[in-house]
């Protein structure tokens, strides 16, 4: 049975000029104080073009529609060890996983503390029959957004839908050295050896085809901040492909990095967009960069141009 979405807006506005979301809301005087405006974002009461947005610096374009909605308590975040539940309804759970937490146990690593086990225990408190069903994994050292369903049929349904219409999954990565071009697409075929190390080939060698789009966000002579959009979902895909083009992810010693300034792999799954499997509402989630990564990103400033000597 299709669940009716509650989308009644308290206030609607149209954007007339480019602006960051927080600045637009403050200039529009939707609340009396800056903190009150931030509270709207924190409590997921702001939608842009019918998508819930919490990111303060979300970039608005002329023609965008911004709306304010009532506080829905089912959207309140729940902090658990190693992860935060950022959205939950009768059908799905969206989490923000911390670096260092395994997504699920594997034959190689049987661990009690995994994202799957933590969510499973959380759901069983409500009902002993409840069980999560994972839609995709993140590597242990990768942080960010993951999705579970509460029903195996929904899991199968979404997985089939995502083959034809993949969800929009974006990542932020900090990689070694500047890239020669500011945007592009990496296409390669991935194979795995008996030591669980994945290799990339630019030619079809019978492996799994992997496609990743990238765009340079910031760079200096030592590091580059990339926005990555994964068109496919393969094991270690982003890590292997970035090593393949000569720019391994900072901290990723398994795939070529020689440095680890923040003692973790500098890769974060920060954006996720898909249609709800039951309500068909467009779901959009943003995860802020973890503090260590944000500090590093803030410190990456392009070198100043040299002044001509007289």
mmCIF file of C-alpha atoms in Angstrom:
data_model
loop_
_atom_site.group_PDB
_atom_site.id
_atom_site.type_symbol
_atom_site.label_atom_id
_atom_site.label_comp_id
_atom_site.label_asym_id
_atom_site.label_seq_id
_atom_site.Cartn_x
_atom_site.Cartn_y
_atom_site.Cartn_z
ATOM 1 C CA UNK A 1 0.000 0.000 0.000
ATOM 2 C CA UNK A 2 1.394 3.362 -1.012
ATOM 3 C CA UNK A 3 1.993 5.676 1.906
ATOM 4 C CA UNK A 4 0.851 9.258 1.462
ATOM 5 C CA UNK A 5 3.711 11.750 1.660
ATOM 6 C CA UNK A 6 3.230 14.720 3.969
ATOM 7 C CA UNK A 7 4.450 17.667 1.903
ATOM 8 C CA UNK A 8 2.251 20.553 3.043
ATOM 9 C CA UNK A 9 4.471 23.629 3.099
ATOM 10 C CA UNK A 10 4.202 26.398 5.699
ATOM 11 C CA UNK A 11 5.933 28.837 3.372
ATOM 12 C CA UNK A 12 7.201 28.762 -0.215
ATOM 13 C CA UNK A 13 9.711 31.036 -1.948
ATOM 14 C CA UNK A 14 11.267 31.290 -5.397
ATOM 15 C CA UNK A 15 14.961 32.020 -5.869
ATOM 16 C CA UNK A 16 15.748 35.000 -8.120
ATOM 17 C CA UNK A 17 19.566 35.049 -7.976
ATOM 18 C CA UNK A 18 22.391 32.610 -7.152
ATOM 19 C CA UNK A 19 22.853 32.236 -3.399
ATOM 20 C CA UNK A 20 23.804 29.803 -0.663
ATOM 21 C CA UNK A 21 20.774 28.343 1.118
ATOM 22 C CA UNK A 22 21.482 29.745 4.598
ATOM 23 C CA UNK A 23 22.105 33.247 3.222
ATOM 24 C CA UNK A 24 18.891 33.067 1.178
ATOM 25 C CA UNK A 25 16.814 32.038 4.213
ATOM 26 C CA UNK A 26 18.316 34.795 6.364
ATOM 27 C CA UNK A 27 17.784 37.442 3.656
ATOM 28 C CA UNK A 28 14.212 36.208 3.219
ATOM 29 C CA UNK A 29 13.648 36.739 6.979
ATOM 30 C CA UNK A 30 11.915 33.390 7.412
ATOM 31 C CA UNK A 31 12.820 33.517 11.120
ATOM 32 C CA UNK A 32 13.894 36.288 13.500
ATOM 33 C CA UNK A 33 17.411 35.037 14.227
ATOM 34 C CA UNK A 34 20.250 33.274 12.440
ATOM 35 C CA UNK A 35 20.131 30.429 14.980
ATOM 36 C CA UNK A 36 16.411 29.944 14.378
ATOM 37 C CA UNK A 37 17.084 29.648 10.642
ATOM 38 C CA UNK A 38 19.848 27.094 11.281
ATOM 39 C CA UNK A 39 17.391 25.138 13.429
ATOM 40 C CA UNK A 40 15.078 24.773 10.413
ATOM 41 C CA UNK A 41 17.918 23.161 8.472
ATOM 42 C CA UNK A 42 19.003 20.973 11.390
ATOM 43 C CA UNK A 43 15.460 19.651 11.850
ATOM 44 C CA UNK A 44 15.076 18.941 8.112
ATOM 45 C CA UNK A 45 12.292 21.469 7.634
ATOM 46 C CA UNK A 46 13.694 22.972 4.426
ATOM 47 C CA UNK A 47 13.128 21.571 0.960
ATOM 48 C CA UNK A 48 14.624 22.761 -2.318
ATOM 49 C CA UNK A 49 12.635 21.662 -5.356
ATOM 50 C CA UNK A 50 10.807 19.144 -3.105
ATOM 51 C CA UNK A 51 14.060 17.626 -1.781
ATOM 52 C CA UNK A 52 14.969 17.924 1.898
ATOM 53 C CA UNK A 53 18.257 19.814 2.292
ATOM 54 C CA UNK A 54 20.249 20.393 5.485
ATOM 55 C CA UNK A 55 23.472 21.743 4.001
ATOM 56 C CA UNK A 56 24.004 25.417 4.938
ATOM 57 C CA UNK A 57 26.045 26.202 1.826
ATOM 58 C CA UNK A 58 23.806 24.365 -0.637
ATOM 59 C CA UNK A 59 23.991 26.380 -3.863
ATOM 60 C CA UNK A 60 20.679 27.788 -5.077
ATOM 61 C CA UNK A 61 20.034 28.748 -8.687
ATOM 62 C CA UNK A 62 17.494 31.212 -10.106
ATOM 63 C CA UNK A 63 14.145 29.442 -10.432
ATOM 64 C CA UNK A 64 14.709 27.041 -7.530
ATOM 65 C CA UNK A 65 11.743 26.659 -5.172
ATOM 66 C CA UNK A 66 12.461 26.727 -1.439
ATOM 67 C CA UNK A 67 9.797 25.618 1.033
ATOM 68 C CA UNK A 68 9.517 25.411 4.831
ATOM 69 C CA UNK A 69 7.717 22.479 6.455
ATOM 70 C CA UNK A 70 6.610 21.391 9.926
ATOM 71 C CA UNK A 71 9.125 19.566 12.097
ATOM 72 C CA UNK A 72 8.651 15.844 11.476
ATOM 73 C CA UNK A 73 10.012 14.004 14.521
ATOM 74 C CA UNK A 74 10.545 10.790 12.566
ATOM 75 C CA UNK A 75 13.402 12.623 10.818
ATOM 76 C CA UNK A 76 15.266 13.349 14.060
ATOM 77 C CA UNK A 77 18.796 11.947 14.073
ATOM 78 C CA UNK A 78 19.656 9.067 16.407
ATOM 79 C CA UNK A 79 23.286 8.766 17.442
ATOM 80 C CA UNK A 80 24.554 5.215 17.896
ATOM 81 C CA UNK A 81 28.093 3.902 18.381
ATOM 82 C CA UNK A 82 29.908 4.299 15.080
ATOM 83 C CA UNK A 83 26.991 5.728 13.115
ATOM 84 C CA UNK A 84 24.077 8.164 13.099
ATOM 85 C CA UNK A 85 20.580 7.388 11.817
ATOM 86 C CA UNK A 86 19.631 10.441 9.773
ATOM 87 C CA UNK A 87 16.336 9.169 8.344
ATOM 88 C CA UNK A 88 13.940 6.365 9.211
ATOM 89 C CA UNK A 89 10.404 5.416 8.255
ATOM 90 C CA UNK A 90 8.440 2.146 8.044
ATOM 91 C CA UNK A 91 10.419 1.007 5.015
ATOM 92 C CA UNK A 92 13.996 2.318 4.999
ATOM 93 C CA UNK A 93 16.818 3.521 7.254
ATOM 94 C CA UNK A 94 19.509 5.949 6.072
ATOM 95 C CA UNK A 95 22.674 6.174 8.148
ATOM 96 C CA UNK A 96 25.859 8.238 8.308
ATOM 97 C CA UNK A 97 28.674 5.742 8.990
ATOM 98 C CA UNK A 98 31.899 6.763 10.676
ATOM 99 C CA UNK A 99 35.326 5.810 9.356
ATOM 100 C CA UNK A 100 36.683 2.602 10.911
ATOM 101 C CA UNK A 101 33.346 0.771 11.066
ATOM 102 C CA UNK A 102 32.890 -2.239 8.796
ATOM 103 C CA UNK A 103 29.621 -2.246 6.825
ATOM 104 C CA UNK A 104 28.977 -5.977 7.255
ATOM 105 C CA UNK A 105 30.944 -8.966 8.512
ATOM 106 C CA UNK A 106 32.895 -10.875 5.877
ATOM 107 C CA UNK A 107 34.381 -14.350 5.719
ATOM 108 C CA UNK A 108 37.776 -12.741 6.221
ATOM 109 C CA UNK A 109 36.756 -10.459 9.082
ATOM 110 C CA UNK A 110 34.085 -11.648 11.492
ATOM 111 C CA UNK A 111 33.385 -8.584 13.626
ATOM 112 C CA UNK A 112 30.567 -7.976 16.064
ATOM 113 C CA UNK A 113 30.573 -4.212 15.600
ATOM 114 C CA UNK A 114 29.467 -3.565 12.047
ATOM 115 C CA UNK A 115 26.954 -1.086 10.671
ATOM 116 C CA UNK A 116 24.661 -4.021 9.871
ATOM 117 C CA UNK A 117 24.803 -5.456 13.407
ATOM 118 C CA UNK A 118 24.304 -2.068 15.055
ATOM 119 C CA UNK A 119 21.209 -1.337 12.945
ATOM 120 C CA UNK A 120 19.951 -4.896 13.472
ATOM 121 C CA UNK A 121 20.171 -4.509 17.267
ATOM 122 C CA UNK A 122 18.497 -1.087 17.066
ATOM 123 C CA UNK A 123 15.545 -2.471 15.071
ATOM 124 C CA UNK A 124 15.131 -5.550 17.285
ATOM 125 C CA UNK A 125 14.558 -3.328 20.332
ATOM 126 C CA UNK A 126 11.321 -2.229 18.648
ATOM 127 C CA UNK A 127 10.384 -5.682 17.372
ATOM 128 C CA UNK A 128 12.350 -8.918 17.726
ATOM 129 C CA UNK A 129 11.309 -9.893 14.173
ATOM 130 C CA UNK A 130 12.777 -6.749 12.598
ATOM 131 C CA UNK A 131 15.813 -7.158 10.370
ATOM 132 C CA UNK A 132 17.769 -4.751 8.118
ATOM 133 C CA UNK A 133 18.645 -5.476 4.478
ATOM 134 C CA UNK A 134 21.665 -3.641 3.101
ATOM 135 C CA UNK A 135 21.582 -2.018 -0.344
ATOM 136 C CA UNK A 136 25.291 -1.266 -0.800
ATOM 137 C CA UNK A 137 28.452 -1.244 1.284
ATOM 138 C CA UNK A 138 31.101 1.314 2.131
ATOM 139 C CA UNK A 139 34.698 0.291 2.788
ATOM 140 C CA UNK A 140 35.639 0.215 6.461
ATOM 141 C CA UNK A 141 37.731 3.417 6.286
ATOM 142 C CA UNK A 142 35.214 5.272 4.105
ATOM 143 C CA UNK A 143 32.657 7.365 5.985
ATOM 144 C CA UNK A 144 29.253 8.597 4.870
ATOM 145 C CA UNK A 145 25.785 7.653 3.701
ATOM 146 C CA UNK A 146 24.375 4.123 3.539
ATOM 147 C CA UNK A 147 20.833 2.743 3.102
ATOM 148 C CA UNK A 148 19.019 -0.269 4.552
ATOM 149 C CA UNK A 149 15.494 -1.491 3.867
ATOM 150 C CA UNK A 150 13.336 -3.220 6.475
ATOM 151 C CA UNK A 151 11.957 -5.794 4.069
ATOM 152 C CA UNK A 152 13.738 -8.265 1.726
ATOM 153 C CA UNK A 153 11.236 -7.637 -1.070
ATOM 154 C CA UNK A 154 11.944 -3.896 -0.947
ATOM 155 C CA UNK A 155 15.664 -4.623 -1.000
ATOM 156 C CA UNK A 156 15.250 -6.728 -4.142
ATOM 157 C CA UNK A 157 12.957 -4.134 -5.715
ATOM 158 C CA UNK A 158 15.373 -1.258 -5.130
ATOM 159 C CA UNK A 159 18.399 -3.252 -6.273
ATOM 160 C CA UNK A 160 16.627 -4.044 -9.560
ATOM 161 C CA UNK A 161 15.517 -0.426 -10.000
ATOM 162 C CA UNK A 162 19.022 0.813 -9.333
ATOM 163 C CA UNK A 163 20.439 -1.340 -12.128
ATOM 164 C CA UNK A 164 18.354 0.625 -14.647
ATOM 165 C CA UNK A 165 18.267 3.936 -12.762
ATOM 166 C CA UNK A 166 21.254 4.145 -10.397
ATOM 167 C CA UNK A 167 20.910 6.448 -7.396
ATOM 168 C CA UNK A 168 23.000 9.598 -7.476
ATOM 169 C CA UNK A 169 25.882 8.897 -5.100
ATOM 170 C CA UNK A 170 28.548 11.558 -4.642
ATOM 171 C CA UNK A 171 31.782 11.381 -2.695
ATOM 172 C CA UNK A 172 34.449 13.826 -1.597
ATOM 173 C CA UNK A 173 38.034 12.579 -1.832
ATOM 174 C CA UNK A 174 41.385 14.195 -1.132
ATOM 175 C CA UNK A 175 44.041 12.778 -3.449
ATOM 176 C CA UNK A 176 47.768 13.142 -3.916
ATOM 177 C CA UNK A 177 49.061 15.876 -6.290
ATOM 178 C CA UNK A 178 47.157 18.106 -8.750
ATOM 179 C CA UNK A 179 45.342 16.614 -11.754
ATOM 180 C CA UNK A 180 46.174 17.655 -15.300
ATOM 181 C CA UNK A 181 42.487 18.283 -16.135
ATOM 182 C CA UNK A 182 39.757 19.656 -13.867
ATOM 183 C CA UNK A 183 37.040 17.140 -14.770
ATOM 184 C CA UNK A 184 36.640 13.849 -16.538
ATOM 185 C CA UNK A 185 35.469 10.234 -16.469
ATOM 186 C CA UNK A 186 37.444 7.149 -15.456
ATOM 187 C CA UNK A 187 36.323 3.926 -17.145
ATOM 188 C CA UNK A 188 38.095 0.690 -16.312
ATOM 189 C CA UNK A 189 37.585 -3.026 -15.692
ATOM 190 C CA UNK A 190 38.252 -4.312 -12.177
ATOM 191 C CA UNK A 191 39.519 -7.733 -11.119
ATOM 192 C CA UNK A 192 40.433 -9.069 -7.662
ATOM 193 C CA UNK A 193 43.309 -11.392 -6.755
ATOM 194 C CA UNK A 194 43.429 -14.086 -4.059
ATOM 195 C CA UNK A 195 44.798 -11.529 -1.567
ATOM 196 C CA UNK A 196 41.616 -9.403 -1.942
ATOM 197 C CA UNK A 197 43.490 -6.645 -3.817
ATOM 198 C CA UNK A 198 41.566 -5.113 -6.735
ATOM 199 C CA UNK A 199 43.315 -4.131 -9.984
ATOM 200 C CA UNK A 200 42.148 -1.884 -12.816
ATOM 201 C CA UNK A 201 42.592 -2.317 -16.559
ATOM 202 C CA UNK A 202 41.775 0.240 -19.241
ATOM 203 C CA UNK A 203 40.722 -2.602 -21.552
ATOM 204 C CA UNK A 204 37.932 -5.141 -21.102
ATOM 205 C CA UNK A 205 39.724 -8.112 -19.556
ATOM 206 C CA UNK A 206 36.623 -9.944 -18.390
ATOM 207 C CA UNK A 207 36.464 -7.988 -15.132
ATOM 208 C CA UNK A 208 33.644 -5.760 -13.888
ATOM 209 C CA UNK A 209 33.213 -2.472 -15.721
ATOM 210 C CA UNK A 210 33.498 0.566 -13.421
ATOM 211 C CA UNK A 211 32.670 4.174 -14.305
ATOM 212 C CA UNK A 212 33.442 7.205 -12.143
ATOM 213 C CA UNK A 213 33.028 10.894 -12.974
ATOM 214 C CA UNK A 214 35.258 13.428 -11.211
ATOM 215 C CA UNK A 215 35.535 17.190 -10.804
ATOM 216 C CA UNK A 216 38.266 19.187 -9.078
ATOM 217 C CA UNK A 217 36.903 21.292 -6.206
ATOM 218 C CA UNK A 218 40.183 22.647 -4.777
ATOM 219 C CA UNK A 219 43.875 21.999 -5.347
ATOM 220 C CA UNK A 220 47.365 23.086 -4.488
ATOM 221 C CA UNK A 221 50.795 21.717 -5.355
ATOM 222 C CA UNK A 222 50.409 18.753 -2.971
ATOM 223 C CA UNK A 223 46.750 17.729 -2.730
ATOM 224 C CA UNK A 224 43.523 17.876 -4.736
ATOM 225 C CA UNK A 225 39.934 17.785 -3.456
ATOM 226 C CA UNK A 226 37.680 15.860 -5.839
ATOM 227 C CA UNK A 227 33.943 15.458 -6.114
ATOM 228 C CA UNK A 228 33.241 11.940 -7.380
ATOM 229 C CA UNK A 229 30.050 10.500 -8.853
ATOM 230 C CA UNK A 230 30.006 6.717 -9.026
ATOM 231 C CA UNK A 231 27.979 5.469 -11.977
ATOM 232 C CA UNK A 232 28.658 1.865 -10.958
ATOM 233 C CA UNK A 233 29.147 0.247 -7.557
ATOM 234 C CA UNK A 234 32.178 -2.060 -7.450
ATOM 235 C CA UNK A 235 34.399 -3.188 -4.591
ATOM 236 C CA UNK A 236 37.088 -0.537 -3.875
ATOM 237 C CA UNK A 237 36.073 1.182 -7.136
ATOM 238 C CA UNK A 238 37.019 4.770 -6.334
ATOM 239 C CA UNK A 239 40.209 3.815 -4.515
ATOM 240 C CA UNK A 240 41.468 1.565 -7.325
ATOM 241 C CA UNK A 241 40.548 3.925 -10.166
ATOM 242 C CA UNK A 242 42.205 6.931 -8.553
ATOM 243 C CA UNK A 243 45.365 4.915 -7.997
ATOM 244 C CA UNK A 244 45.129 3.797 -11.634
ATOM 245 C CA UNK A 245 45.290 7.411 -12.912
ATOM 246 C CA UNK A 246 48.202 8.210 -10.597
ATOM 247 C CA UNK A 247 46.331 10.065 -7.827
ATOM 248 C CA UNK A 248 45.713 7.687 -4.900
ATOM 249 C CA UNK A 249 43.445 8.808 -2.084
ATOM 250 C CA UNK A 250 45.354 10.307 0.832
ATOM 251 C CA UNK A 251 45.818 7.731 3.593
ATOM 252 C CA UNK A 252 45.024 4.761 1.339
ATOM 253 C CA UNK A 253 48.235 2.764 1.729
ATOM 254 C CA UNK A 254 46.626 -0.339 0.202
ATOM 255 C CA UNK A 255 46.210 1.522 -3.069
ATOM 256 C CA UNK A 256 49.337 3.605 -3.386
ATOM 257 C CA UNK A 257 49.224 6.552 -0.971
ATOM 258 C CA UNK A 258 52.505 7.307 0.835
ATOM 259 C CA UNK A 259 51.015 9.769 3.342
ATOM 260 C CA UNK A 260 48.367 9.615 6.068
ATOM 261 C CA UNK A 261 48.082 13.095 7.630
ATOM 262 C CA UNK A 262 44.634 12.471 9.162
ATOM 263 C CA UNK A 263 45.165 8.761 9.934
ATOM 264 C CA UNK A 264 42.286 7.579 7.791
ATOM 265 C CA UNK A 265 41.399 7.291 4.121
ATOM 266 C CA UNK A 266 40.264 10.725 2.953
ATOM 267 C CA UNK A 267 37.061 9.499 1.284
ATOM 268 C CA UNK A 268 33.525 10.414 2.342
ATOM 269 C CA UNK A 269 30.139 9.510 0.792
ATOM 270 C CA UNK A 270 28.506 12.919 1.149
ATOM 271 C CA UNK A 271 25.428 12.978 -1.129
ATOM 272 C CA UNK A 272 22.704 10.474 -1.955
ATOM 273 C CA UNK A 273 19.569 10.852 -4.062
ATOM 274 C CA UNK A 274 16.976 8.223 -4.978
ATOM 275 C CA UNK A 275 13.225 7.646 -5.197
ATOM 276 C CA UNK A 276 11.549 6.145 -2.166
ATOM 277 C CA UNK A 277 10.553 2.559 -3.044
ATOM 278 C CA UNK A 278 7.012 2.990 -1.639
ATOM 279 C CA UNK A 279 6.014 6.667 -1.555
ATOM 280 C CA UNK A 280 7.981 7.457 -4.772
ATOM 281 C CA UNK A 281 9.083 10.719 -3.149
ATOM 282 C CA UNK A 282 12.496 11.951 -4.253
ATOM 283 C CA UNK A 283 14.849 11.470 -1.304
ATOM 284 C CA UNK A 284 17.963 13.627 -0.975
ATOM 285 C CA UNK A 285 20.553 13.432 1.795
ATOM 286 C CA UNK A 286 23.757 15.345 2.490
ATOM 287 C CA UNK A 287 26.402 14.349 5.015
ATOM 288 C CA UNK A 288 28.858 16.981 6.215
ATOM 289 C CA UNK A 289 32.548 16.147 5.938
ATOM 290 C CA UNK A 290 34.012 14.629 9.110
ATOM 291 C CA UNK A 291 36.032 17.160 11.106
ATOM 292 C CA UNK A 292 39.485 15.822 10.198
ATOM 293 C CA UNK A 293 38.683 15.881 6.489
ATOM 294 C CA UNK A 294 37.095 19.327 6.698
ATOM 295 C CA UNK A 295 40.175 20.758 8.418
ATOM 296 C CA UNK A 296 42.360 19.336 5.670
ATOM 297 C CA UNK A 297 40.071 20.647 2.907
ATOM 298 C CA UNK A 298 40.046 24.125 4.477
ATOM 299 C CA UNK A 299 43.854 24.124 4.495
ATOM 300 C CA UNK A 300 44.100 23.357 0.765
ATOM 301 C CA UNK A 301 44.377 26.735 -0.884
ATOM 302 C CA UNK A 302 45.729 27.181 -4.405
ATOM 303 C CA UNK A 303 49.208 28.798 -4.459
ATOM 304 C CA UNK A 304 49.153 32.536 -4.993
ATOM 305 C CA UNK A 305 50.358 33.657 -8.450
ATOM 306 C CA UNK A 306 53.850 35.129 -8.422
ATOM 307 C CA UNK A 307 54.105 38.831 -9.071
ATOM 308 C CA UNK A 308 56.190 39.944 -12.027
ATOM 309 C CA UNK A 309 59.572 41.321 -10.923
ATOM 310 C CA UNK A 310 60.409 44.788 -12.140
#
